[in-house]
Amino acid sequence: MPTPSPVVLELDNVSVAYESRAGAVNAVRDVSLKVEKDSIVGLVGESGCGKSTLAYAIMRLLKANAHVTQGSIRVNNQDVYALSAKELRKFRWNEMSMVFQSAMSALNPVMMVEDQIFDVFRSHRPNMSRSDVLKRAKELLSLVRIDHKHLKSYPHELSGGMKQRIVIAIAIALEPSLVIMDEPTTALDVVVQRSILDQIKEIQREKHFAILFISHDFSLVAELASRVAVMYAGRLVENSPAYGLRNSEGHHPYTQGLMRAIPKLTADEVTIDGIPGNPPDLITLPNGCAYHPRCPFVFELCETTKPERYRTGESELECHLFASERRGSHV
Ligand SMILES: Nc1ncnc2c1ncn2[C@@H]1O[C@H](COP(=O)(O)OP(=O)(O)OP(=O)(O)O)[C@@H](O)[C@H]1O
Ligand SMILES: [Mg+2]
């Protein structure tokens, strides 16, 4: 049997809530997940299901009104929340980094690309000589296939795709073990998106880091990642190998809904079967399974009792349909 890769990111029963005037917004609920070295794990789910909140929690960058209310987050076996402020500053970018949602606009408009890359090295590698930093900056641009002349460019002189490539280059500048990418290509057209995704895969194969890749585009994630984690109303309702996501058999009803929602192109029309209804309010969640009001397979138990986590094959699912007496075994 092949030896398993080291676990880079380990989430154990993590919950995150925002304080709001209307009450606690339970944006992440009891999430457990592992991401191994050399792997890409996709995190998918509809808008508002808690994907970015989870990413911010991992980076320890939650907004002031948000708190991790339970669970542990470990990166390279280090509890991220046990680090002092000073240690955390070192840990971020060195060990874990993030490409933020709408990151393109995160580049400083009045700074040349060169200075934005230099900034990372200046704060994290203060002893590196300027010529070494320049060499490294050029290597990084080559990695994301951008001409070195653009070191002297300002963000407004670059296309959206180029800006996004630079943001990715900055995120991997210090060769962290974990890179979180939150919708890194959503704002780009499909051709540019495709070329960036191919590059992400290529760089990852060369550098061997782990990627948590967040997207609401199910088909994209299923193609890019080795495993796909599906989030609904703050919970991870399924965690499955990507290769198993080609047919709907054996998957959570919500995952099946996401699969059906992929646009299908036929000879003369595009069809999309959306999931009827909307995700629930995260302040007053439905009883039982949060998906039950939208689930086509709903039965009595779903309305009253939270499903536990079950394993079938290489998948983990939170759904009563997979209870041991039906299909799966308890996790
Ligand atoms: N600052 C905040 N205060 C209160 N609630 C918030 C705050 N930020 C986010 N939320 C709520 O937390 C929930 C999760 O939001 P989050 O941004 O994590 O979702 P997401 O899955 O990343 O969505 P998207 O696909 O749109 O990026 C949402 O219901 C959102 O309204
Ligand atoms: Mg988001």
CSV table of C-alpha atoms and ligand atoms in Angstrom, one decimal:
chain,number,residue,atom,x,y,z
A,1,MET,CA,0.0,0.0,0.0
A,2,PRO,CA,1.4,3.5,-0.8
A,3,THR,CA,2.3,5.5,2.3
A,4,PRO,CA,-0.2,8.3,2.9
A,5,SER,CA,0.9,11.9,2.3
A,6,PRO,CA,1.4,14.1,5.4
A,7,VAL,CA,-1.7,16.0,6.4
A,8,VAL,CA,-1.1,19.8,5.8
A,9,LEU,CA,-4.5,21.1,6.9
A,10,GLU,CA,-6.6,19.4,9.6
A,11,LEU,CA,-10.0,20.8,10.7
A,12,ASP,CA,-11.7,19.1,13.6
A,13,ASN,CA,-15.3,20.0,14.3
A,14,VAL,CA,-14.8,23.6,13.5
A,15,SER,CA,-17.7,26.1,14.0
A,16,VAL,CA,-17.7,29.8,13.3
A,17,ALA,CA,-20.4,32.3,14.1
A,18,TYR,CA,-20.8,36.0,13.3
A,19,GLU,CA,-22.5,38.1,16.0
A,20,SER,CA,-25.3,40.2,14.5
A,21,ARG,CA,-28.2,42.2,15.9
A,22,ALA,CA,-30.6,39.5,14.8
A,23,GLY,CA,-28.5,36.8,16.6
A,24,ALA,CA,-25.6,34.5,15.9
A,25,VAL,CA,-25.1,33.7,12.2
A,26,ASN,CA,-23.9,30.1,12.2
A,27,ALA,CA,-21.8,30.3,9.1
A,28,VAL,CA,-19.6,27.2,9.7
A,29,ARG,CA,-21.0,24.3,11.7
A,30,ASP,CA,-19.0,21.4,12.9
A,31,VAL,CA,-16.7,21.0,9.9
A,32,SER,CA,-14.0,18.3,9.8
A,33,LEU,CA,-11.7,18.1,6.9
A,34,LYS,CA,-8.2,17.0,6.0
A,35,VAL,CA,-6.0,18.3,3.1
A,36,GLU,CA,-2.9,16.3,2.3
A,37,LYS,CA,0.4,17.5,0.9
A,38,ASP,CA,0.4,17.4,-2.9
A,39,SER,CA,-3.4,17.4,-3.2
A,40,ILE,CA,-6.1,19.8,-4.3
A,41,VAL,CA,-9.3,19.6,-2.3
A,42,GLY,CA,-12.3,21.5,-3.7
A,43,LEU,CA,-14.8,23.2,-1.5
A,44,VAL,CA,-18.1,23.9,-3.2
A,45,GLY,CA,-21.6,25.1,-2.3
A,46,GLU,CA,-24.1,27.8,-3.0
A,47,SER,CA,-23.4,31.5,-2.2
A,48,GLY,CA,-23.6,32.2,1.5
A,49,CYS,CA,-22.9,28.6,2.7
A,50,GLY,CA,-19.8,29.6,4.6
A,51,LYS,CA,-16.9,28.8,2.3
A,52,SER,CA,-15.1,32.1,2.6
A,53,THR,CA,-15.8,32.2,6.4
A,54,LEU,CA,-14.1,28.9,6.7
A,55,ALA,CA,-11.1,30.1,4.7
A,56,TYR,CA,-10.8,33.2,6.9
A,57,ALA,CA,-11.0,31.1,10.0
A,58,ILE,CA,-8.1,28.9,8.8
A,59,MET,CA,-6.0,32.0,8.0
A,60,ARG,CA,-7.1,33.5,11.4
A,61,LEU,CA,-8.3,36.5,9.5
A,62,LEU,CA,-11.9,36.5,10.7
A,63,LYS,CA,-13.7,39.8,11.0
A,64,ALA,CA,-14.0,41.3,14.5
A,65,ASN,CA,-17.6,40.1,14.9
A,66,ALA,CA,-16.8,36.5,14.0
A,67,HIS,CA,-15.4,33.8,16.3
A,68,VAL,CA,-14.4,30.2,16.1
A,69,THR,CA,-16.8,28.8,18.7
A,70,GLN,CA,-15.5,25.2,18.7
A,71,GLY,CA,-13.0,22.9,17.2
A,72,SER,CA,-9.4,23.0,16.1
A,73,ILE,CA,-7.6,24.2,13.0
A,74,ARG,CA,-4.1,22.7,12.5
A,75,VAL,CA,-1.7,23.6,9.6
A,76,ASN,CA,1.4,21.4,9.5
A,77,ASN,CA,0.4,20.0,12.8
A,78,GLN,CA,0.4,23.5,14.4
A,79,ASP,CA,-2.8,24.8,16.1
A,80,VAL,CA,-3.2,28.1,14.2
A,81,TYR,CA,-5.1,29.6,17.2
A,82,ALA,CA,-2.3,28.7,19.6
A,83,LEU,CA,0.2,31.0,17.9
A,84,SER,CA,1.2,34.4,19.3
A,85,ALA,CA,0.5,37.4,17.1
A,86,LYS,CA,4.2,37.5,16.2
A,87,GLU,CA,4.3,33.8,15.4
A,88,LEU,CA,1.2,34.2,13.4
A,89,ARG,CA,2.7,36.9,11.2
A,90,LYS,CA,5.6,34.6,10.4
A,91,PHE,CA,3.3,31.6,9.9
A,92,ARG,CA,1.1,33.3,7.4
A,93,TRP,CA,2.6,33.4,3.9
A,94,ASN,CA,5.5,31.1,5.1
A,95,GLU,CA,3.3,28.1,5.9
A,96,MET,CA,-0.1,29.1,4.6
A,97,SER,CA,-1.3,31.7,2.2
A,98,MET,CA,-4.6,32.7,0.5
A,99,VAL,CA,-5.7,34.1,-2.8
A,100,PHE,CA,-8.7,36.1,-1.7
A,101,GLN,CA,-12.1,36.2,-3.4
A,102,SER,CA,-12.0,39.2,-5.9
A,103,ALA,CA,-8.2,39.2,-5.3
A,104,MET,CA,-7.5,41.1,-8.6
A,105,SER,CA,-8.7,44.3,-7.0
A,106,ALA,CA,-6.5,43.6,-4.0
A,107,LEU,CA,-3.3,44.6,-5.8
A,108,ASN,CA,-2.3,48.1,-4.8
A,109,PRO,CA,-3.1,50.3,-7.8
A,110,VAL,CA,-0.3,52.8,-7.2
A,111,MET,CA,2.5,50.3,-6.8
A,112,MET,CA,4.4,48.5,-9.5
A,113,VAL,CA,4.2,44.7,-9.6
A,114,GLU,CA,7.9,44.5,-8.6
A,115,ASP,CA,7.3,46.5,-5.4
A,116,GLN,CA,4.3,44.4,-4.5
A,117,ILE,CA,6.3,41.2,-4.8
A,118,PHE,CA,9.3,42.8,-3.0
A,119,ASP,CA,7.1,43.8,-0.1
A,120,VAL,CA,6.5,40.1,0.7
A,121,PHE,CA,10.2,39.3,0.8
A,122,ARG,CA,11.0,42.5,2.7
A,123,SER,CA,8.7,41.6,5.5
A,124,HIS,CA,9.4,37.9,5.6
A,125,ARG,CA,12.9,37.5,4.3
A,126,PRO,CA,14.6,40.7,5.5
A,127,ASN,CA,18.1,39.3,5.1
A,128,MET,CA,17.6,38.4,1.4
A,129,SER,CA,19.7,40.7,-0.9
A,130,ARG,CA,17.9,42.9,-3.4
A,131,SER,CA,19.4,41.0,-6.3
A,132,ASP,CA,18.2,37.6,-4.9
A,133,VAL,CA,14.7,39.0,-4.4
A,134,LEU,CA,14.7,40.3,-8.0
A,135,LYS,CA,15.8,36.9,-9.2
A,136,ARG,CA,13.1,35.2,-7.2
A,137,ALA,CA,10.5,37.8,-8.5
A,138,LYS,CA,11.5,36.9,-12.0
A,139,GLU,CA,11.2,33.1,-11.3
A,140,LEU,CA,7.7,33.7,-9.9
A,141,LEU,CA,6.6,35.6,-12.9
A,142,SER,CA,8.0,32.9,-15.2
A,143,LEU,CA,6.0,30.3,-13.1
A,144,VAL,CA,2.8,32.1,-13.9
A,145,ARG,CA,4.0,32.8,-17.4
A,146,ILE,CA,4.2,36.6,-17.3
A,147,ASP,CA,6.9,38.5,-19.1
A,148,HIS,CA,9.5,39.9,-16.7
A,149,LYS,CA,9.0,43.4,-18.2
A,150,HIS,CA,5.7,43.5,-16.2
A,151,LEU,CA,7.7,43.8,-13.0
A,152,LYS,CA,7.6,47.5,-13.9
A,153,SER,CA,3.9,47.6,-14.7
A,154,TYR,CA,1.1,49.0,-12.6
A,155,PRO,CA,-2.0,46.9,-12.1
A,156,HIS,CA,-4.1,49.1,-14.5
A,157,GLU,CA,-1.7,48.2,-17.3
A,158,LEU,CA,-2.5,44.5,-16.9
A,159,SER,CA,-5.4,42.4,-18.0
A,160,GLY,CA,-7.7,40.7,-15.4
A,161,GLY,CA,-6.0,37.3,-16.1
A,162,MET,CA,-2.5,38.8,-15.7
A,163,LYS,CA,-3.5,40.5,-12.4
A,164,GLN,CA,-4.9,37.2,-11.1
A,165,ARG,CA,-1.7,35.4,-12.1
A,166,ILE,CA,0.3,37.9,-10.2
A,167,VAL,CA,-1.9,37.5,-7.1
A,168,ILE,CA,-1.3,33.8,-7.3
A,169,ALA,CA,2.5,34.3,-7.7
A,170,ILE,CA,2.5,36.5,-4.6
A,171,ALA,CA,0.6,33.8,-2.6
A,172,ILE,CA,3.1,31.2,-3.5
A,173,ALA,CA,6.2,33.5,-3.2
A,174,LEU,CA,7.4,31.9,0.0
A,175,GLU,CA,6.5,28.4,-1.0
A,176,PRO,CA,3.9,27.8,1.7
A,177,SER,CA,2.6,24.3,2.4
A,178,LEU,CA,-1.0,25.3,2.1
A,179,VAL,CA,-2.5,27.7,-0.4
A,180,ILE,CA,-6.2,28.6,0.0
A,181,MET,CA,-7.7,29.9,-3.3
A,182,ASP,CA,-11.1,31.5,-2.9
A,183,GLU,CA,-12.9,31.7,-6.3
A,184,PRO,CA,-9.6,32.6,-8.0
A,185,THR,CA,-10.9,32.6,-11.5
A,186,THR,CA,-14.6,33.5,-11.1
A,187,ALA,CA,-14.2,37.0,-12.6
A,188,LEU,CA,-12.4,35.8,-15.7
A,189,ASP,CA,-13.7,34.6,-19.0
A,190,VAL,CA,-13.7,30.9,-19.6
A,191,VAL,CA,-10.6,30.8,-21.8
A,192,VAL,CA,-8.4,32.7,-19.4
A,193,GLN,CA,-10.0,30.7,-16.5
A,194,ARG,CA,-9.0,27.5,-18.2
A,195,SER,CA,-5.4,28.6,-18.8
A,196,ILE,CA,-5.0,29.7,-15.2
A,197,LEU,CA,-6.4,26.5,-13.8
A,198,ASP,CA,-4.0,24.5,-16.0
A,199,GLN,CA,-1.1,26.6,-14.6
A,200,ILE,CA,-2.3,26.1,-11.0
A,201,LYS,CA,-2.2,22.4,-11.6
A,202,GLU,CA,1.2,22.5,-13.2
A,203,ILE,CA,2.7,24.7,-10.5
A,204,GLN,CA,1.2,22.5,-7.8
A,205,ARG,CA,2.7,19.4,-9.4
A,206,GLU,CA,6.1,21.1,-9.3
A,207,LYS,CA,5.9,22.7,-5.9
A,208,HIS,CA,3.9,19.9,-4.1
A,209,PHE,CA,1.9,22.3,-1.9
A,210,ALA,CA,-1.7,21.5,-0.8
A,211,ILE,CA,-4.5,23.6,-2.2
A,212,LEU,CA,-7.9,24.2,-0.7
A,213,PHE,CA,-9.8,25.4,-3.8
A,214,ILE,CA,-13.0,27.2,-3.2
A,215,SER,CA,-15.6,27.7,-5.9
A,216,HIS,CA,-19.3,27.6,-6.5
A,217,ASP,CA,-18.6,26.0,-9.9
A,218,PHE,CA,-19.1,22.3,-9.3
A,219,SER,CA,-17.9,21.0,-12.7
A,220,LEU,CA,-14.7,23.1,-12.5
A,221,VAL,CA,-13.9,21.8,-9.0
A,222,ALA,CA,-14.7,18.2,-9.8
A,223,GLU,CA,-12.2,18.4,-12.7
A,224,LEU,CA,-9.4,20.2,-10.8
A,225,ALA,CA,-9.5,18.6,-7.4
A,226,SER,CA,-8.7,15.1,-6.1
A,227,ARG,CA,-11.4,15.3,-3.5
A,228,VAL,CA,-14.5,17.5,-3.3
A,229,ALA,CA,-16.0,18.8,0.0
A,230,VAL,CA,-19.6,20.0,-0.4
A,231,MET,CA,-20.9,22.6,2.0
A,232,TYR,CA,-24.5,23.4,2.7
A,233,ALA,CA,-25.7,25.9,5.3
A,234,GLY,CA,-22.4,25.9,7.1
A,235,ARG,CA,-22.0,22.1,7.3
A,236,LEU,CA,-19.9,19.7,5.2
A,237,VAL,CA,-22.6,17.4,3.9
A,238,GLU,CA,-20.3,15.4,1.7
A,239,ASN,CA,-16.6,14.7,1.2
A,240,SER,CA,-15.9,12.5,-1.8
A,241,PRO,CA,-13.1,11.6,-4.3
A,242,ALA,CA,-13.6,13.7,-7.4
A,243,TYR,CA,-13.5,10.7,-9.7
A,244,GLY,CA,-16.7,9.5,-8.1
A,245,LEU,CA,-18.6,12.6,-9.0
A,246,ARG,CA,-19.3,11.7,-12.6
A,247,ASN,CA,-22.6,10.1,-11.8
A,248,SER,CA,-25.1,11.0,-9.2
A,249,GLU,CA,-25.3,7.5,-7.6
A,250,GLY,CA,-24.2,7.3,-4.0
A,251,HIS,CA,-24.1,11.1,-3.4
A,252,HIS,CA,-25.8,13.5,-1.0
A,253,PRO,CA,-29.1,14.8,-2.4
A,254,TYR,CA,-27.6,18.3,-2.3
A,255,THR,CA,-24.5,17.2,-4.2
A,256,GLN,CA,-26.9,15.6,-6.8
A,257,GLY,CA,-28.7,18.9,-7.0
A,258,LEU,CA,-25.4,20.7,-7.7
A,259,MET,CA,-24.6,18.1,-10.4
A,260,ARG,CA,-28.0,18.7,-12.0
A,261,ALA,CA,-27.4,22.5,-11.9
A,262,ILE,CA,-24.4,22.2,-14.2
A,263,PRO,CA,-25.5,23.8,-17.5
A,264,LYS,CA,-26.0,21.2,-20.3
A,265,LEU,CA,-25.5,22.2,-23.8
A,266,THR,CA,-27.6,20.3,-26.4
A,267,ALA,CA,-27.9,20.9,-30.2
A,268,ASP,CA,-30.0,24.0,-29.8
A,269,GLU,CA,-30.4,24.9,-26.2
A,270,VAL,CA,-28.7,25.2,-22.8
A,271,THR,CA,-30.6,23.6,-20.0
A,272,ILE,CA,-30.0,24.1,-16.3
A,273,ASP,CA,-32.0,22.3,-13.6
A,274,GLY,CA,-31.6,24.5,-10.5
A,275,ILE,CA,-32.3,23.4,-7.0
A,276,PRO,CA,-35.7,24.6,-6.0
A,277,GLY,CA,-35.9,26.9,-3.0
A,278,ASN,CA,-33.2,28.8,-1.2
A,279,PRO,CA,-30.6,27.9,1.5
A,280,PRO,CA,-31.9,28.5,5.0
A,281,ASP,CA,-31.4,31.5,7.2
A,282,LEU,CA,-28.2,30.7,9.2
A,283,ILE,CA,-29.7,32.4,12.3
A,284,THR,CA,-32.8,30.2,12.6
A,285,LEU,CA,-31.9,26.9,11.0
A,286,PRO,CA,-34.5,24.3,10.2
A,287,ASN,CA,-34.8,21.4,12.6
A,288,GLY,CA,-33.2,18.1,11.6
A,289,CYS,CA,-31.3,18.2,8.4
A,290,ALA,CA,-30.9,21.8,7.1
A,291,TYR,CA,-31.4,20.6,3.6
A,292,HIS,CA,-34.7,18.8,4.3
A,293,PRO,CA,-37.0,21.6,3.1
A,294,ARG,CA,-35.4,21.3,-0.4
A,295,CYS,CA,-34.6,17.6,-0.5
A,296,PRO,CA,-36.6,15.4,-3.0
A,297,PHE,CA,-35.9,12.4,-0.8
A,298,VAL,CA,-37.1,13.9,2.5
A,299,PHE,CA,-38.7,11.5,5.0
A,300,GLU,CA,-39.9,12.0,8.6
A,301,LEU,CA,-36.6,11.6,10.4
A,302,CYS,CA,-35.0,14.3,8.3
A,303,GLU,CA,-37.4,16.9,9.7
A,304,THR,CA,-36.6,16.1,13.3
A,305,THR,CA,-33.1,14.7,13.7
A,306,LYS,CA,-29.7,16.0,12.5
A,307,PRO,CA,-28.0,13.3,10.4
A,308,GLU,CA,-24.7,12.0,11.6
A,309,ARG,CA,-21.6,11.4,9.4
A,310,TYR,CA,-21.6,8.2,7.5
A,311,ARG,CA,-19.0,6.5,5.3
A,312,THR,CA,-19.7,4.6,2.1
A,313,GLY,CA,-16.6,3.6,0.2
A,314,GLU,CA,-14.3,6.6,0.0
A,315,SER,CA,-17.1,9.1,0.7
A,316,GLU,CA,-18.3,10.7,3.9
A,317,LEU,CA,-21.9,11.9,3.9
A,318,GLU,CA,-24.2,13.6,6.4
A,319,CYS,CA,-27.5,12.3,5.3
A,320,HIS,CA,-30.0,9.9,6.9
A,321,LEU,CA,-30.2,8.0,3.6
A,322,PHE,CA,-26.7,6.7,4.3
A,323,ALA,CA,-27.4,5.5,7.9
A,324,SER,CA,-25.8,2.1,8.5
A,325,GLU,CA,-29.1,0.2,8.4
A,326,ARG,CA,-29.6,1.7,4.9
A,327,ARG,CA,-26.3,2.0,3.1
A,328,GLY,CA,-23.2,3.4,5.0
A,329,SER,CA,-21.3,2.8,8.2
A,330,HIS,CA,-20.8,5.3,11.0
A,331,VAL,CA,-17.7,7.5,10.8
B,1,LIG,N1,-19.6,40.3,8.7
B,1,LIG,C1,-20.6,39.5,8.7
B,1,LIG,N2,-21.6,39.6,9.7
B,1,LIG,C2,-22.6,38.8,9.7
B,1,LIG,N3,-22.8,37.8,8.8
B,1,LIG,C3,-21.9,37.6,7.9
B,1,LIG,C4,-20.8,38.4,7.7
B,1,LIG,N4,-20.0,38.0,6.7
B,1,LIG,C5,-20.7,36.9,6.2
B,1,LIG,N5,-21.8,36.7,6.9
B,1,LIG,C6,-22.8,35.6,6.7
B,1,LIG,O1,-22.1,34.3,6.8
B,1,LIG,C7,-22.6,33.4,5.8
B,1,LIG,C8,-21.5,32.8,5.1
B,1,LIG,O2,-20.9,33.8,4.2
B,1,LIG,P1,-19.6,33.4,3.3
B,1,LIG,O3,-19.1,34.7,2.8
B,1,LIG,O4,-18.6,32.6,4.2
B,1,LIG,O5,-20.2,32.5,2.2
B,1,LIG,P2,-19.6,31.9,0.9
B,1,LIG,O6,-19.9,30.5,0.8
B,1,LIG,O7,-18.2,32.3,0.8
B,1,LIG,O8,-20.5,32.7,-0.3
B,1,LIG,P3,-20.0,33.2,-1.7
B,1,LIG,O9,-20.1,32.0,-2.6
B,1,LIG,O10,-21.1,34.2,-2.1
B,1,LIG,O11,-18.7,33.8,-1.6
B,1,LIG,C9,-23.6,34.2,4.9
B,1,LIG,O12,-24.9,33.9,5.3
B,1,LIG,C10,-23.3,35.6,5.2
B,1,LIG,O13,-24.4,36.4,5.1
B,2,MG,MG,-17.1,33.5,-0.5
